[in-house]
mmCIF file with all atom_site columns, C-alpha atoms in Angstrom:
data_model
loop_
_atom_site.group_PDB
_atom_site.id
_atom_site.type_symbol
_atom_site.label_atom_id
_atom_site.label_alt_id
_atom_site.label_comp_id
_atom_site.label_asym_id
_atom_site.label_entity_id
_atom_site.label_seq_id
_atom_site.pdbx_PDB_ins_code
_atom_site.Cartn_x
_atom_site.Cartn_y
_atom_site.Cartn_z
_atom_site.occupancy
_atom_site.B_iso_or_equiv
_atom_site.pdbx_formal_charge
_atom_site.auth_seq_id
_atom_site.auth_comp_id
_atom_site.auth_asym_id
_atom_site.auth_atom_id
_atom_site.pdbx_PDB_model_num
ATOM 1   C CA . LYS A 1 1   ? 103.865 206.307 138.392 1.00 86.00 ? 1   LYS A CA 1
ATOM 2   C CA . GLN A 1 2   ? 100.560 204.697 137.475 1.00 91.00 ? 2   GLN A CA 1
ATOM 3   C CA . GLU A 1 3   ? 100.118 201.043 138.418 1.00 93.00 ? 3   GLU A CA 1
ATOM 4   C CA . VAL A 1 4   ? 97.276  198.859 137.169 1.00 96.00 ? 4   VAL A CA 1
ATOM 5   C CA . THR A 1 5   ? 96.299  195.634 138.915 1.00 97.00 ? 5   THR A CA 1
ATOM 6   C CA . GLN A 1 6   ? 93.890  193.007 137.642 1.00 97.00 ? 6   GLN A CA 1
ATOM 7   C CA . ILE A 1 7   ? 92.240  190.460 139.879 1.00 93.00 ? 7   ILE A CA 1
ATOM 8   C CA . PRO A 1 8   ? 91.958  187.540 139.536 1.00 92.00 ? 8   PRO A CA 1
ATOM 9   C CA . ALA A 1 9   ? 94.968  186.597 137.438 1.00 94.00 ? 9   ALA A CA 1
ATOM 10  C CA . ALA A 1 10  ? 93.102  183.532 136.202 1.00 95.00 ? 10  ALA A CA 1
ATOM 11  C CA . LEU A 1 11  ? 89.494  182.380 136.300 1.00 95.00 ? 11  LEU A CA 1
ATOM 12  C CA . SER A 1 12  ? 87.728  179.234 135.149 1.00 96.00 ? 12  SER A CA 1
ATOM 13  C CA . VAL A 1 13  ? 83.928  179.047 135.169 1.00 96.00 ? 13  VAL A CA 1
ATOM 14  C CA . PRO A 1 14  ? 81.233  176.850 133.583 1.00 96.00 ? 14  PRO A CA 1
ATOM 15  C CA . GLU A 1 15  ? 79.484  178.054 130.478 1.00 97.00 ? 15  GLU A CA 1
ATOM 16  C CA . GLY A 1 16  ? 76.437  180.237 131.091 1.00 97.00 ? 16  GLY A CA 1
ATOM 17  C CA . GLU A 1 17  ? 77.633  181.922 134.260 1.00 96.00 ? 17  GLU A CA 1
ATOM 18  C CA . ASN A 1 18  ? 77.806  185.666 134.703 1.00 97.00 ? 18  ASN A CA 1
ATOM 19  C CA . LEU A 1 19  ? 81.217  186.880 135.825 1.00 95.00 ? 19  LEU A CA 1
ATOM 20  C CA . VAL A 1 20  ? 83.091  189.993 136.883 1.00 96.00 ? 20  VAL A CA 1
ATOM 21  C CA . LEU A 1 21  ? 86.700  190.919 136.165 1.00 97.00 ? 21  LEU A CA 1
ATOM 22  C CA . ASN A 1 22  ? 88.325  193.597 138.290 1.00 97.00 ? 22  ASN A CA 1
ATOM 23  C CA . CYS A 1 23  ? 90.825  196.331 137.496 1.00 98.00 ? 23  CYS A CA 1
ATOM 24  C CA . SER A 1 24  ? 92.289  198.855 139.923 1.00 98.00 ? 24  SER A CA 1
ATOM 25  C CA . PHE A 1 25  ? 94.651  201.765 139.326 1.00 97.00 ? 25  PHE A CA 1
ATOM 26  C CA . THR A 1 26  ? 96.662  203.915 141.691 1.00 96.00 ? 26  THR A CA 1
ATOM 27  C CA . ASP A 1 27  ? 96.406  207.365 140.079 1.00 93.00 ? 27  ASP A CA 1
ATOM 28  C CA . SER A 1 28  ? 92.845  208.570 139.552 1.00 93.00 ? 28  SER A CA 1
ATOM 29  C CA . ALA A 1 29  ? 93.934  211.353 137.170 1.00 92.00 ? 29  ALA A CA 1
ATOM 30  C CA . ILE A 1 30  ? 93.087  209.416 134.021 1.00 92.00 ? 30  ILE A CA 1
ATOM 31  C CA . TYR A 1 31  ? 91.611  210.412 130.678 1.00 90.00 ? 31  TYR A CA 1
ATOM 32  C CA . ASN A 1 32  ? 90.000  207.090 129.919 1.00 92.00 ? 32  ASN A CA 1
ATOM 33  C CA . LEU A 1 33  ? 90.054  203.357 130.567 1.00 95.00 ? 33  LEU A CA 1
ATOM 34  C CA . GLN A 1 34  ? 90.016  200.672 127.906 1.00 95.00 ? 34  GLN A CA 1
ATOM 35  C CA . TRP A 1 35  ? 89.267  196.948 128.116 1.00 96.00 ? 35  TRP A CA 1
ATOM 36  C CA . PHE A 1 36  ? 90.885  194.605 125.604 1.00 95.00 ? 36  PHE A CA 1
ATOM 37  C CA . ARG A 1 37  ? 90.683  190.945 124.753 1.00 96.00 ? 37  ARG A CA 1
ATOM 38  C CA . GLN A 1 38  ? 93.763  188.980 123.668 1.00 94.00 ? 38  GLN A CA 1
ATOM 39  C CA . ASP A 1 39  ? 93.652  185.483 122.221 1.00 92.00 ? 39  ASP A CA 1
ATOM 40  C CA . PRO A 1 40  ? 96.795  183.301 122.525 1.00 85.00 ? 40  PRO A CA 1
ATOM 41  C CA . GLY A 1 41  ? 99.594  184.586 120.289 1.00 79.00 ? 41  GLY A CA 1
ATOM 42  C CA . LYS A 1 42  ? 97.337  187.242 118.824 1.00 83.00 ? 42  LYS A CA 1
ATOM 43  C CA . GLY A 1 43  ? 96.887  190.981 118.963 1.00 87.00 ? 43  GLY A CA 1
ATOM 44  C CA . LEU A 1 44  ? 94.621  192.993 121.230 1.00 92.00 ? 44  LEU A CA 1
ATOM 45  C CA . THR A 1 45  ? 90.997  193.596 120.359 1.00 92.00 ? 45  THR A CA 1
ATOM 46  C CA . SER A 1 46  ? 89.395  196.657 121.893 1.00 92.00 ? 46  SER A CA 1
ATOM 47  C CA . LEU A 1 47  ? 86.181  195.775 123.743 1.00 95.00 ? 47  LEU A CA 1
ATOM 48  C CA . LEU A 1 48  ? 85.094  198.934 125.521 1.00 94.00 ? 48  LEU A CA 1
ATOM 49  C CA . LEU A 1 49  ? 86.402  202.443 126.110 1.00 92.00 ? 49  LEU A CA 1
ATOM 50  C CA . ILE A 1 50  ? 85.172  204.526 129.043 1.00 93.00 ? 50  ILE A CA 1
ATOM 51  C CA . GLN A 1 51  ? 86.012  208.209 129.131 1.00 91.00 ? 51  GLN A CA 1
ATOM 52  C CA . SER A 1 52  ? 86.866  209.657 132.539 1.00 91.00 ? 52  SER A CA 1
ATOM 53  C CA . SER A 1 53  ? 83.546  211.522 132.654 1.00 91.00 ? 53  SER A CA 1
ATOM 54  C CA . GLN A 1 54  ? 81.540  208.334 132.079 1.00 92.00 ? 54  GLN A CA 1
ATOM 55  C CA . ARG A 1 55  ? 80.393  205.720 134.577 1.00 94.00 ? 55  ARG A CA 1
ATOM 56  C CA . GLU A 1 56  ? 79.832  202.758 132.280 1.00 94.00 ? 56  GLU A CA 1
ATOM 57  C CA . GLN A 1 57  ? 79.757  201.435 128.740 1.00 93.00 ? 57  GLN A CA 1
ATOM 58  C CA . THR A 1 58  ? 77.891  198.473 127.303 1.00 95.00 ? 58  THR A CA 1
ATOM 59  C CA . SER A 1 59  ? 78.443  196.344 124.240 1.00 94.00 ? 59  SER A CA 1
ATOM 60  C CA . GLY A 1 60  ? 76.329  193.250 123.811 1.00 96.00 ? 60  GLY A CA 1
ATOM 61  C CA . ARG A 1 61  ? 76.924  190.922 126.755 1.00 97.00 ? 61  ARG A CA 1
ATOM 62  C CA . LEU A 1 62  ? 79.711  193.124 128.093 1.00 97.00 ? 62  LEU A CA 1
ATOM 63  C CA . ASN A 1 63  ? 79.336  195.962 130.562 1.00 97.00 ? 63  ASN A CA 1
ATOM 64  C CA . ALA A 1 64  ? 82.239  197.977 131.925 1.00 97.00 ? 64  ALA A CA 1
ATOM 65  C CA . SER A 1 65  ? 81.989  200.366 134.841 1.00 97.00 ? 65  SER A CA 1
ATOM 66  C CA . LEU A 1 66  ? 84.375  203.039 136.039 1.00 97.00 ? 66  LEU A CA 1
ATOM 67  C CA . ASP A 1 67  ? 84.703  204.599 139.490 1.00 96.00 ? 67  ASP A CA 1
ATOM 68  C CA . LYS A 1 68  ? 87.534  207.039 138.930 1.00 94.00 ? 68  LYS A CA 1
ATOM 69  C CA . SER A 1 69  ? 87.618  208.385 142.478 1.00 92.00 ? 69  SER A CA 1
ATOM 70  C CA . SER A 1 70  ? 88.216  204.947 143.962 1.00 95.00 ? 70  SER A CA 1
ATOM 71  C CA . GLY A 1 71  ? 90.492  203.828 141.113 1.00 96.00 ? 71  GLY A CA 1
ATOM 72  C CA . ARG A 1 72  ? 88.381  200.867 140.053 1.00 97.00 ? 72  ARG A CA 1
ATOM 73  C CA . SER A 1 73  ? 86.790  199.382 136.977 1.00 98.00 ? 73  SER A CA 1
ATOM 74  C CA . THR A 1 74  ? 84.873  196.154 136.452 1.00 97.00 ? 74  THR A CA 1
ATOM 75  C CA . LEU A 1 75  ? 84.097  194.198 133.315 1.00 97.00 ? 75  LEU A CA 1
ATOM 76  C CA . TYR A 1 76  ? 80.883  192.217 133.583 1.00 97.00 ? 76  TYR A CA 1
ATOM 77  C CA . ILE A 1 77  ? 80.331  189.360 131.145 1.00 97.00 ? 77  ILE A CA 1
ATOM 78  C CA . ALA A 1 78  ? 76.798  187.991 131.013 1.00 97.00 ? 78  ALA A CA 1
ATOM 79  C CA . ALA A 1 79  ? 75.896  184.449 130.033 1.00 97.00 ? 79  ALA A CA 1
ATOM 80  C CA . SER A 1 80  ? 79.485  183.399 129.359 1.00 97.00 ? 80  SER A CA 1
ATOM 81  C CA . GLN A 1 81  ? 80.309  181.229 126.336 1.00 97.00 ? 81  GLN A CA 1
ATOM 82  C CA . PRO A 1 82  ? 83.356  179.062 125.486 1.00 96.00 ? 82  PRO A CA 1
ATOM 83  C CA . GLY A 1 83  ? 84.258  181.627 122.819 1.00 95.00 ? 83  GLY A CA 1
ATOM 84  C CA . ASP A 1 84  ? 84.794  184.177 125.596 1.00 97.00 ? 84  ASP A CA 1
ATOM 85  C CA . SER A 1 85  ? 87.899  182.273 126.683 1.00 97.00 ? 85  SER A CA 1
ATOM 86  C CA . ALA A 1 86  ? 90.840  184.659 126.334 1.00 97.00 ? 86  ALA A CA 1
ATOM 87  C CA . THR A 1 87  ? 93.009  187.018 128.349 1.00 96.00 ? 87  THR A CA 1
ATOM 88  C CA . TYR A 1 88  ? 91.305  190.293 129.258 1.00 97.00 ? 88  TYR A CA 1
ATOM 89  C CA . LEU A 1 89  ? 93.459  193.364 129.681 1.00 96.00 ? 89  LEU A CA 1
ATOM 90  C CA . CYS A 1 90  ? 92.621  196.652 131.343 1.00 97.00 ? 90  CYS A CA 1
ATOM 91  C CA . ALA A 1 91  ? 94.528  199.814 130.372 1.00 95.00 ? 91  ALA A CA 1
ATOM 92  C CA . VAL A 1 92  ? 94.275  203.351 131.713 1.00 94.00 ? 92  VAL A CA 1
ATOM 93  C CA . ARG A 1 93  ? 95.329  206.460 129.852 1.00 90.00 ? 93  ARG A CA 1
ATOM 94  C CA . GLY A 1 94  ? 96.931  209.226 131.857 1.00 85.00 ? 94  GLY A CA 1
ATOM 95  C CA . ALA A 1 95  ? 99.497  211.939 131.261 1.00 77.00 ? 95  ALA A CA 1
ATOM 96  C CA . ASP A 1 96  ? 102.182 209.244 130.847 1.00 72.00 ? 96  ASP A CA 1
ATOM 97  C CA . GLY A 1 97  ? 100.226 207.423 128.170 1.00 80.00 ? 97  GLY A CA 1
ATOM 98  C CA . LEU A 1 98  ? 98.539  204.038 128.340 1.00 87.00 ? 98  LEU A CA 1
ATOM 99  C CA . THR A 1 99  ? 99.382  201.773 131.299 1.00 92.00 ? 99  THR A CA 1
ATOM 100 C CA . PHE A 1 100 ? 98.315  198.133 131.130 1.00 94.00 ? 100 PHE A CA 1
ATOM 101 C CA . GLY A 1 101 ? 97.451  195.593 133.764 1.00 95.00 ? 101 GLY A CA 1
ATOM 102 C CA . LYS A 1 102 ? 98.857  192.078 133.424 1.00 94.00 ? 102 LYS A CA 1
ATOM 103 C CA . GLY A 1 103 ? 95.492  190.635 132.499 1.00 95.00 ? 103 GLY A CA 1
ATOM 104 C CA . THR A 1 104 ? 92.990  188.040 133.659 1.00 96.00 ? 104 THR A CA 1
ATOM 105 C CA . HIS A 1 105 ? 93.215  184.682 131.889 1.00 96.00 ? 105 HIS A CA 1
ATOM 106 C CA . LEU A 1 106 ? 89.617  183.472 131.500 1.00 97.00 ? 106 LEU A CA 1
ATOM 107 C CA . ILE A 1 107 ? 88.552  179.940 130.658 1.00 97.00 ? 107 ILE A CA 1
ATOM 108 C CA . ILE A 1 108 ? 84.901  179.127 130.041 1.00 97.00 ? 108 ILE A CA 1
ATOM 109 C CA . GLN A 1 109 ? 84.251  175.413 130.441 1.00 95.00 ? 109 GLN A CA 1
ATOM 110 C CA . PRO A 1 110 ? 81.763  173.933 127.940 1.00 92.00 ? 110 PRO A CA 1
ATOM 111 C CA . ASP B 2 1   ? 87.779  197.247 107.096 1.00 52.00 ? 1   ASP B CA 1
ATOM 112 C CA . ALA B 2 2   ? 90.537  199.644 108.052 1.00 55.00 ? 2   ALA B CA 1
ATOM 113 C CA . ASP B 2 3   ? 93.501  197.862 109.492 1.00 89.00 ? 3   ASP B CA 1
ATOM 114 C CA . VAL B 2 4   ? 96.790  197.964 111.356 1.00 94.00 ? 4   VAL B CA 1
ATOM 115 C CA . THR B 2 5   ? 99.317  195.621 109.808 1.00 95.00 ? 5   THR B CA 1
ATOM 116 C CA . GLN B 2 6   ? 102.745 194.545 111.003 1.00 96.00 ? 6   GLN B CA 1
ATOM 117 C CA . THR B 2 7   ? 105.612 192.889 109.149 1.00 96.00 ? 7   THR B CA 1
ATOM 118 C CA . PRO B 2 8   ? 107.169 190.471 109.671 1.00 96.00 ? 8   PRO B CA 1
ATOM 119 C CA . ARG B 2 9   ? 104.842 188.412 111.865 1.00 94.00 ? 9   ARG B CA 1
ATOM 120 C CA . ASN B 2 10  ? 107.671 186.230 113.109 1.00 96.00 ? 10  ASN B CA 1
ATOM 121 C CA . ARG B 2 11  ? 111.419 186.766 113.094 1.00 96.00 ? 11  ARG B CA 1
ATOM 122 C CA . ILE B 2 12  ? 114.352 184.851 114.500 1.00 97.00 ? 12  ILE B CA 1
ATOM 123 C CA . THR B 2 13  ? 117.681 186.629 114.525 1.00 96.00 ? 13  THR B CA 1
ATOM 124 C CA . LYS B 2 14  ? 121.077 186.513 116.185 1.00 96.00 ? 14  LYS B CA 1
ATOM 125 C CA . THR B 2 15  ? 122.651 188.733 118.791 1.00 97.00 ? 15  THR B CA 1
ATOM 126 C CA . GLY B 2 16  ? 124.173 191.877 117.283 1.00 96.00 ? 16  GLY B CA 1
ATOM 127 C CA . LYS B 2 17  ? 122.040 191.951 114.142 1.00 96.00 ? 17  LYS B CA 1
ATOM 128 C CA . ARG B 2 18  ? 120.065 195.031 113.118 1.00 96.00 ? 18  ARG B CA 1
ATOM 129 C CA . ILE B 2 19  ? 116.344 194.392 112.895 1.00 96.00 ? 19  ILE B CA 1
ATOM 130 C CA . MET B 2 20  ? 113.504 196.549 111.604 1.00 97.00 ? 20  MET B CA 1
ATOM 131 C CA . LEU B 2 21  ? 109.846 195.934 112.379 1.00 98.00 ? 21  LEU B CA 1
ATOM 132 C CA . GLU B 2 22  ? 107.320 197.747 110.259 1.00 97.00 ? 22  GLU B CA 1
ATOM 133 C CA . CYS B 2 23  ? 103.810 198.974 110.917 1.00 97.00 ? 23  CYS B CA 1
ATOM 134 C CA . SER B 2 24  ? 101.318 200.483 108.536 1.00 97.00 ? 24  SER B CA 1
ATOM 135 C CA . GLN B 2 25  ? 97.727  201.568 109.018 1.00 95.00 ? 25  GLN B CA 1
ATOM 136 C CA . THR B 2 26  ? 94.782  202.466 106.865 1.00 93.00 ? 26  THR B CA 1
ATOM 137 C CA . LYS B 2 27  ? 92.713  203.992 109.670 1.00 87.00 ? 27  LYS B CA 1
ATOM 138 C CA . GLY B 2 28  ? 93.810  207.548 108.900 1.00 87.00 ? 28  GLY B CA 1
ATOM 139 C CA . HIS B 2 29  ? 94.988  207.957 112.495 1.00 88.00 ? 29  HIS B CA 1
ATOM 140 C CA . ASP B 2 30  ? 97.650  210.499 113.345 1.00 89.00 ? 30  ASP B CA 1
ATOM 141 C CA . ARG B 2 31  ? 99.004  208.769 116.460 1.00 90.00 ? 31  ARG B CA 1
ATOM 142 C CA . MET B 2 32  ? 101.075 205.593 116.396 1.00 93.00 ? 32  MET B CA 1
ATOM 143 C CA . TYR B 2 33  ? 102.739 203.550 119.150 1.00 94.00 ? 33  TYR B CA 1
ATOM 144 C CA . TRP B 2 34  ? 105.128 200.648 119.668 1.00 96.00 ? 34  TRP B CA 1
ATOM 145 C CA . TYR B 2 35  ? 104.766 198.288 122.652 1.00 96.00 ? 35  TYR B CA 1
ATOM 146 C CA . ARG B 2 36  ? 106.442 195.092 123.733 1.00 96.00 ? 36  ARG B CA 1
ATOM 147 C CA . GLN B 2 37  ? 104.762 192.318 125.673 1.00 94.00 ? 37  GLN B CA 1
ATOM 148 C CA . ASP B 2 38  ? 106.640 189.953 127.960 1.00 92.00 ? 38  ASP B CA 1
ATOM 149 C CA . PRO B 2 39  ? 105.156 187.138 130.053 1.00 83.00 ? 39  PRO B CA 1
ATOM 150 C CA . GLY B 2 40  ? 104.467 188.377 133.574 1.00 79.00 ? 40  GLY B CA 1
ATOM 151 C CA . LEU B 2 41  ? 105.276 191.997 132.702 1.00 82.00 ? 41  LEU B CA 1
ATOM 152 C CA . GLY B 2 42  ? 102.356 193.020 130.551 1.00 85.00 ? 42  GLY B CA 1
ATOM 153 C CA . LEU B 2 43  ? 102.607 195.551 127.725 1.00 92.00 ? 43  LEU B CA 1
ATOM 154 C CA . ARG B 2 44  ? 105.099 198.379 127.964 1.00 93.00 ? 44  ARG B CA 1
ATOM 155 C CA . LEU B 2 45  ? 105.407 201.426 125.730 1.00 93.00 ? 45  LEU B CA 1
ATOM 156 C CA . ILE B 2 46  ? 108.626 201.779 123.736 1.00 96.00 ? 46  ILE B CA 1
ATOM 157 C CA . TYR B 2 47  ? 108.025 204.854 121.540 1.00 95.00 ? 47  TYR B CA 1
ATOM 158 C CA . TYR B 2 48  ? 105.105 206.891 120.306 1.00 93.00 ? 48  TYR B CA 1
ATOM 159 C CA . SER B 2 49  ? 104.449 209.494 117.649 1.00 93.00 ? 49  SER B CA 1
ATOM 160 C CA . PHE B 2 50  ? 101.611 212.006 117.507 1.00 88.00 ? 50  PHE B CA 1
ATOM 161 C CA . ASP B 2 51  ? 102.457 213.186 114.002 1.00 89.00 ? 51  ASP B CA 1
ATOM 162 C CA . VAL B 2 52  ? 105.030 212.700 111.266 1.00 90.00 ? 52  VAL B CA 1
ATOM 163 C CA . LYS B 2 53  ? 107.546 215.083 112.853 1.00 89.00 ? 53  LYS B CA 1
ATOM 164 C CA . ASP B 2 54  ? 106.818 214.093 116.441 1.00 92.00 ? 54  ASP B CA 1
ATOM 165 C CA . ILE B 2 55  ? 108.699 211.236 118.151 1.00 94.00 ? 55  ILE B CA 1
ATOM 166 C CA . ASN B 2 56  ? 108.596 210.530 121.881 1.00 92.00 ? 56  ASN B CA 1
ATOM 167 C CA . LYS B 2 57  ? 110.292 207.998 124.116 1.00 93.00 ? 57  LYS B CA 1
ATOM 168 C CA . GLY B 2 58  ? 108.172 205.660 126.156 1.00 91.00 ? 58  GLY B CA 1
ATOM 169 C CA . GLU B 2 59  ? 108.906 203.686 129.292 1.00 88.00 ? 59  GLU B CA 1
ATOM 170 C CA . ILE B 2 60  ? 111.560 201.374 127.768 1.00 94.00 ? 60  ILE B CA 1
ATOM 171 C CA . SER B 2 61  ? 113.173 203.091 124.760 1.00 95.00 ? 61  SER B CA 1
ATOM 172 C CA . ASP B 2 62  ? 116.797 202.083 125.416 1.00 95.00 ? 62  ASP B CA 1
ATOM 173 C CA . GLY B 2 63  ? 118.142 199.870 122.626 1.00 95.00 ? 63  GLY B CA 1
ATOM 174 C CA . TYR B 2 64  ? 115.394 200.889 120.208 1.00 97.00 ? 64  TYR B CA 1
ATOM 175 C CA . SER B 2 65  ? 114.852 203.635 117.637 1.00 97.00 ? 65  SER B CA 1
ATOM 176 C CA . VAL B 2 66  ? 111.872 204.562 115.467 1.00 97.00 ? 66  VAL B CA 1
ATOM 177 C CA . SER B 2 67  ? 111.082 206.309 112.230 1.00 96.00 ? 67  SER B CA 1
ATOM 178 C CA . ARG B 2 68  ? 107.774 207.856 111.186 1.00 96.00 ? 68  ARG B CA 1
ATOM 179 C CA . GLN B 2 69  ? 108.132 207.767 107.424 1.00 90.00 ? 69  GLN B CA 1
ATOM 180 C CA . ALA B 2 70  ? 104.611 208.929 106.726 1.00 93.00 ? 70  ALA B CA 1
ATOM 181 C CA . GLN B 2 71  ? 101.395 209.342 108.642 1.00 93.00 ? 71  GLN B CA 1
ATOM 182 C CA . ALA B 2 72  ? 100.512 205.746 107.882 1.00 95.00 ? 72  ALA B CA 1
ATOM 183 C CA . LYS B 2 73  ? 103.905 204.159 108.591 1.00 97.00 ? 73  LYS B CA 1
ATOM 184 C CA . PHE B 2 74  ? 105.896 203.773 111.804 1.00 97.00 ? 74  PHE B CA 1
ATOM 185 C CA . SER B 2 75  ? 108.911 201.469 111.998 1.00 98.00 ? 75  SER B CA 1
ATOM 186 C CA . LEU B 2 76  ? 110.820 200.175 115.011 1.00 98.00 ? 76  LEU B CA 1
ATOM 187 C CA . SER B 2 77  ? 114.530 199.324 114.811 1.00 97.00 ? 77  SER B CA 1
ATOM 188 C CA . LEU B 2 78  ? 116.767 197.315 117.068 1.00 96.00 ? 78  LEU B CA 1
ATOM 189 C CA . GLU B 2 79  ? 120.250 198.561 116.180 1.00 91.00 ? 79  GLU B CA 1
ATOM 190 C CA . SER B 2 80  ? 122.052 195.638 117.767 1.00 95.00 ? 80  SER B CA 1
ATOM 191 C CA . ALA B 2 81  ? 119.646 192.973 118.959 1.00 96.00 ? 81  ALA B CA 1
ATOM 192 C CA . ILE B 2 82  ? 120.209 191.215 122.295 1.00 96.00 ? 82  ILE B CA 1
ATOM 193 C CA . PRO B 2 83  ? 118.463 188.152 123.751 1.00 96.00 ? 83  PRO B CA 1
ATOM 194 C CA . ASN B 2 84  ? 116.443 190.108 126.324 1.00 95.00 ? 84  ASN B CA 1
ATOM 195 C CA . GLN B 2 85  ? 114.704 191.872 123.440 1.00 97.00 ? 85  GLN B CA 1
ATOM 196 C CA . THR B 2 86  ? 112.966 188.596 122.672 1.00 96.00 ? 86  THR B CA 1
ATOM 197 C CA . ALA B 2 87  ? 109.289 189.497 123.017 1.00 96.00 ? 87  ALA B CA 1
ATOM 198 C CA . LEU B 2 88  ? 106.008 190.065 121.249 1.00 95.00 ? 88  LEU B CA 1
ATOM 199 C CA . TYR B 2 89  ? 105.944 193.539 119.665 1.00 97.00 ? 89  TYR B CA 1
ATOM 200 C CA . PHE B 2 90  ? 102.749 195.433 118.959 1.00 96.00 ? 90  PHE B CA 1
ATOM 201 C CA . CYS B 2 91  ? 102.028 198.527 116.944 1.00 96.00 ? 91  CYS B CA 1
ATOM 202 C CA . ALA B 2 92  ? 98.938  200.566 117.803 1.00 94.00 ? 92  ALA B CA 1
ATOM 203 C CA . THR B 2 93  ? 97.171  203.636 116.463 1.00 92.00 ? 93  THR B CA 1
ATOM 204 C CA . SER B 2 94  ? 94.698  206.186 117.726 1.00 88.00 ? 94  SER B CA 1
ATOM 205 C CA . GLY B 2 95  ? 93.017  209.217 116.247 1.00 81.00 ? 95  GLY B CA 1
ATOM 206 C CA . ARG B 2 96  ? 92.836  212.723 117.616 1.00 68.00 ? 96  ARG B CA 1
ATOM 207 C CA . LEU B 2 97  ? 89.380  213.949 118.469 1.00 58.00 ? 97  LEU B CA 1
ATOM 208 C CA . SER B 2 98  ? 88.486  217.595 118.470 1.00 48.00 ? 98  SER B CA 1
ATOM 209 C CA . GLY B 2 99  ? 87.855  219.246 121.830 1.00 44.00 ? 99  GLY B CA 1
ATOM 210 C CA . PRO B 2 100 ? 89.683  219.258 125.149 1.00 44.00 ? 100 PRO B CA 1
ATOM 211 C CA . SER B 2 101 ? 89.562  215.499 125.652 1.00 47.00 ? 101 SER B CA 1
ATOM 212 C CA . SER B 2 102 ? 91.547  214.276 122.708 1.00 46.00 ? 102 SER B CA 1
ATOM 213 C CA . TYR B 2 103 ? 92.459  210.819 123.908 1.00 56.00 ? 103 TYR B CA 1
ATOM 214 C CA . ASN B 2 104 ? 90.545  207.972 122.467 1.00 74.00 ? 104 ASN B CA 1
ATOM 215 C CA . GLU B 2 105 ? 90.579  204.340 121.608 1.00 82.00 ? 105 GLU B CA 1
ATOM 216 C CA . GLN B 2 106 ? 93.760  202.530 120.609 1.00 87.00 ? 106 GLN B CA 1
ATOM 217 C CA . PHE B 2 107 ? 93.710  199.846 117.923 1.00 89.00 ? 107 PHE B CA 1
ATOM 218 C CA . PHE B 2 108 ? 96.399  197.202 117.815 1.00 92.00 ? 108 PHE B CA 1
ATOM 219 C CA . GLY B 2 109 ? 98.114  195.285 115.057 1.00 94.00 ? 109 GLY B CA 1
ATOM 220 C CA . PRO B 2 110 ? 98.476  191.465 115.153 1.00 93.00 ? 110 PRO B CA 1
ATOM 221 C CA . GLY B 2 111 ? 101.964 191.590 116.640 1.00 94.00 ? 111 GLY B CA 1
ATOM 222 C CA . THR B 2 112 ? 105.470 190.491 115.649 1.00 96.00 ? 112 THR B CA 1
ATOM 223 C CA . ARG B 2 113 ? 107.063 187.648 117.560 1.00 95.00 ? 113 ARG B CA 1
ATOM 224 C CA . LEU B 2 114 ? 110.800 188.362 117.735 1.00 97.00 ? 114 LEU B CA 1
ATOM 225 C CA . THR B 2 115 ? 113.340 185.859 118.991 1.00 96.00 ? 115 THR B CA 1
ATOM 226 C CA . VAL B 2 116 ? 116.962 186.902 119.484 1.00 97.00 ? 116 VAL B CA 1
ATOM 227 C CA . LEU B 2 117 ? 119.349 183.990 119.864 1.00 95.00 ? 117 LEU B CA 1
#
């Protein structure tokens, strides 16, 4: 059964810093990996989708990488802003469907 | 913009009551999903449907049932609600791409907060 782990569980950094969120998964037989953002009490907003054949995807200040063979993905956030404060979720799609990590709770200090 | 909507957004009910949560989408997607989110457990898949006549159980389907009334509508029912079904429920959709890799991005609704007393 696929397991997805996100490290760290929580992170607090000053505004302006670059930061990296980590996601690891146990079964490398995946179709794709998706990063989401969730604000308190709200739904999930899709940030980036990486197909299994891709190595990275970029959107604005966000860059996600995928190393399928080692079961790892990172989400890089450049020049962090207070509005980036949220919980970031990683999810991998395999034969059993989408499996989520428990998220990294990010706080950007003004 | 195309959207995934869920009703109700909040619901408080009592043990033993039948509850229906509804989801509708204007994205034209063929695939729809129901998840629940619990603190410390993350999101878990309850049921999913790849088409109107296709219904599949997810990881935690016990105590739940679904109905795909149309391509755009997918409802989740709790036949006899119990307190441990208190959670945040999300509906999601995705579209089928052509070609061998037909799995793509999932889009989520705003969620329904359900409390069972």
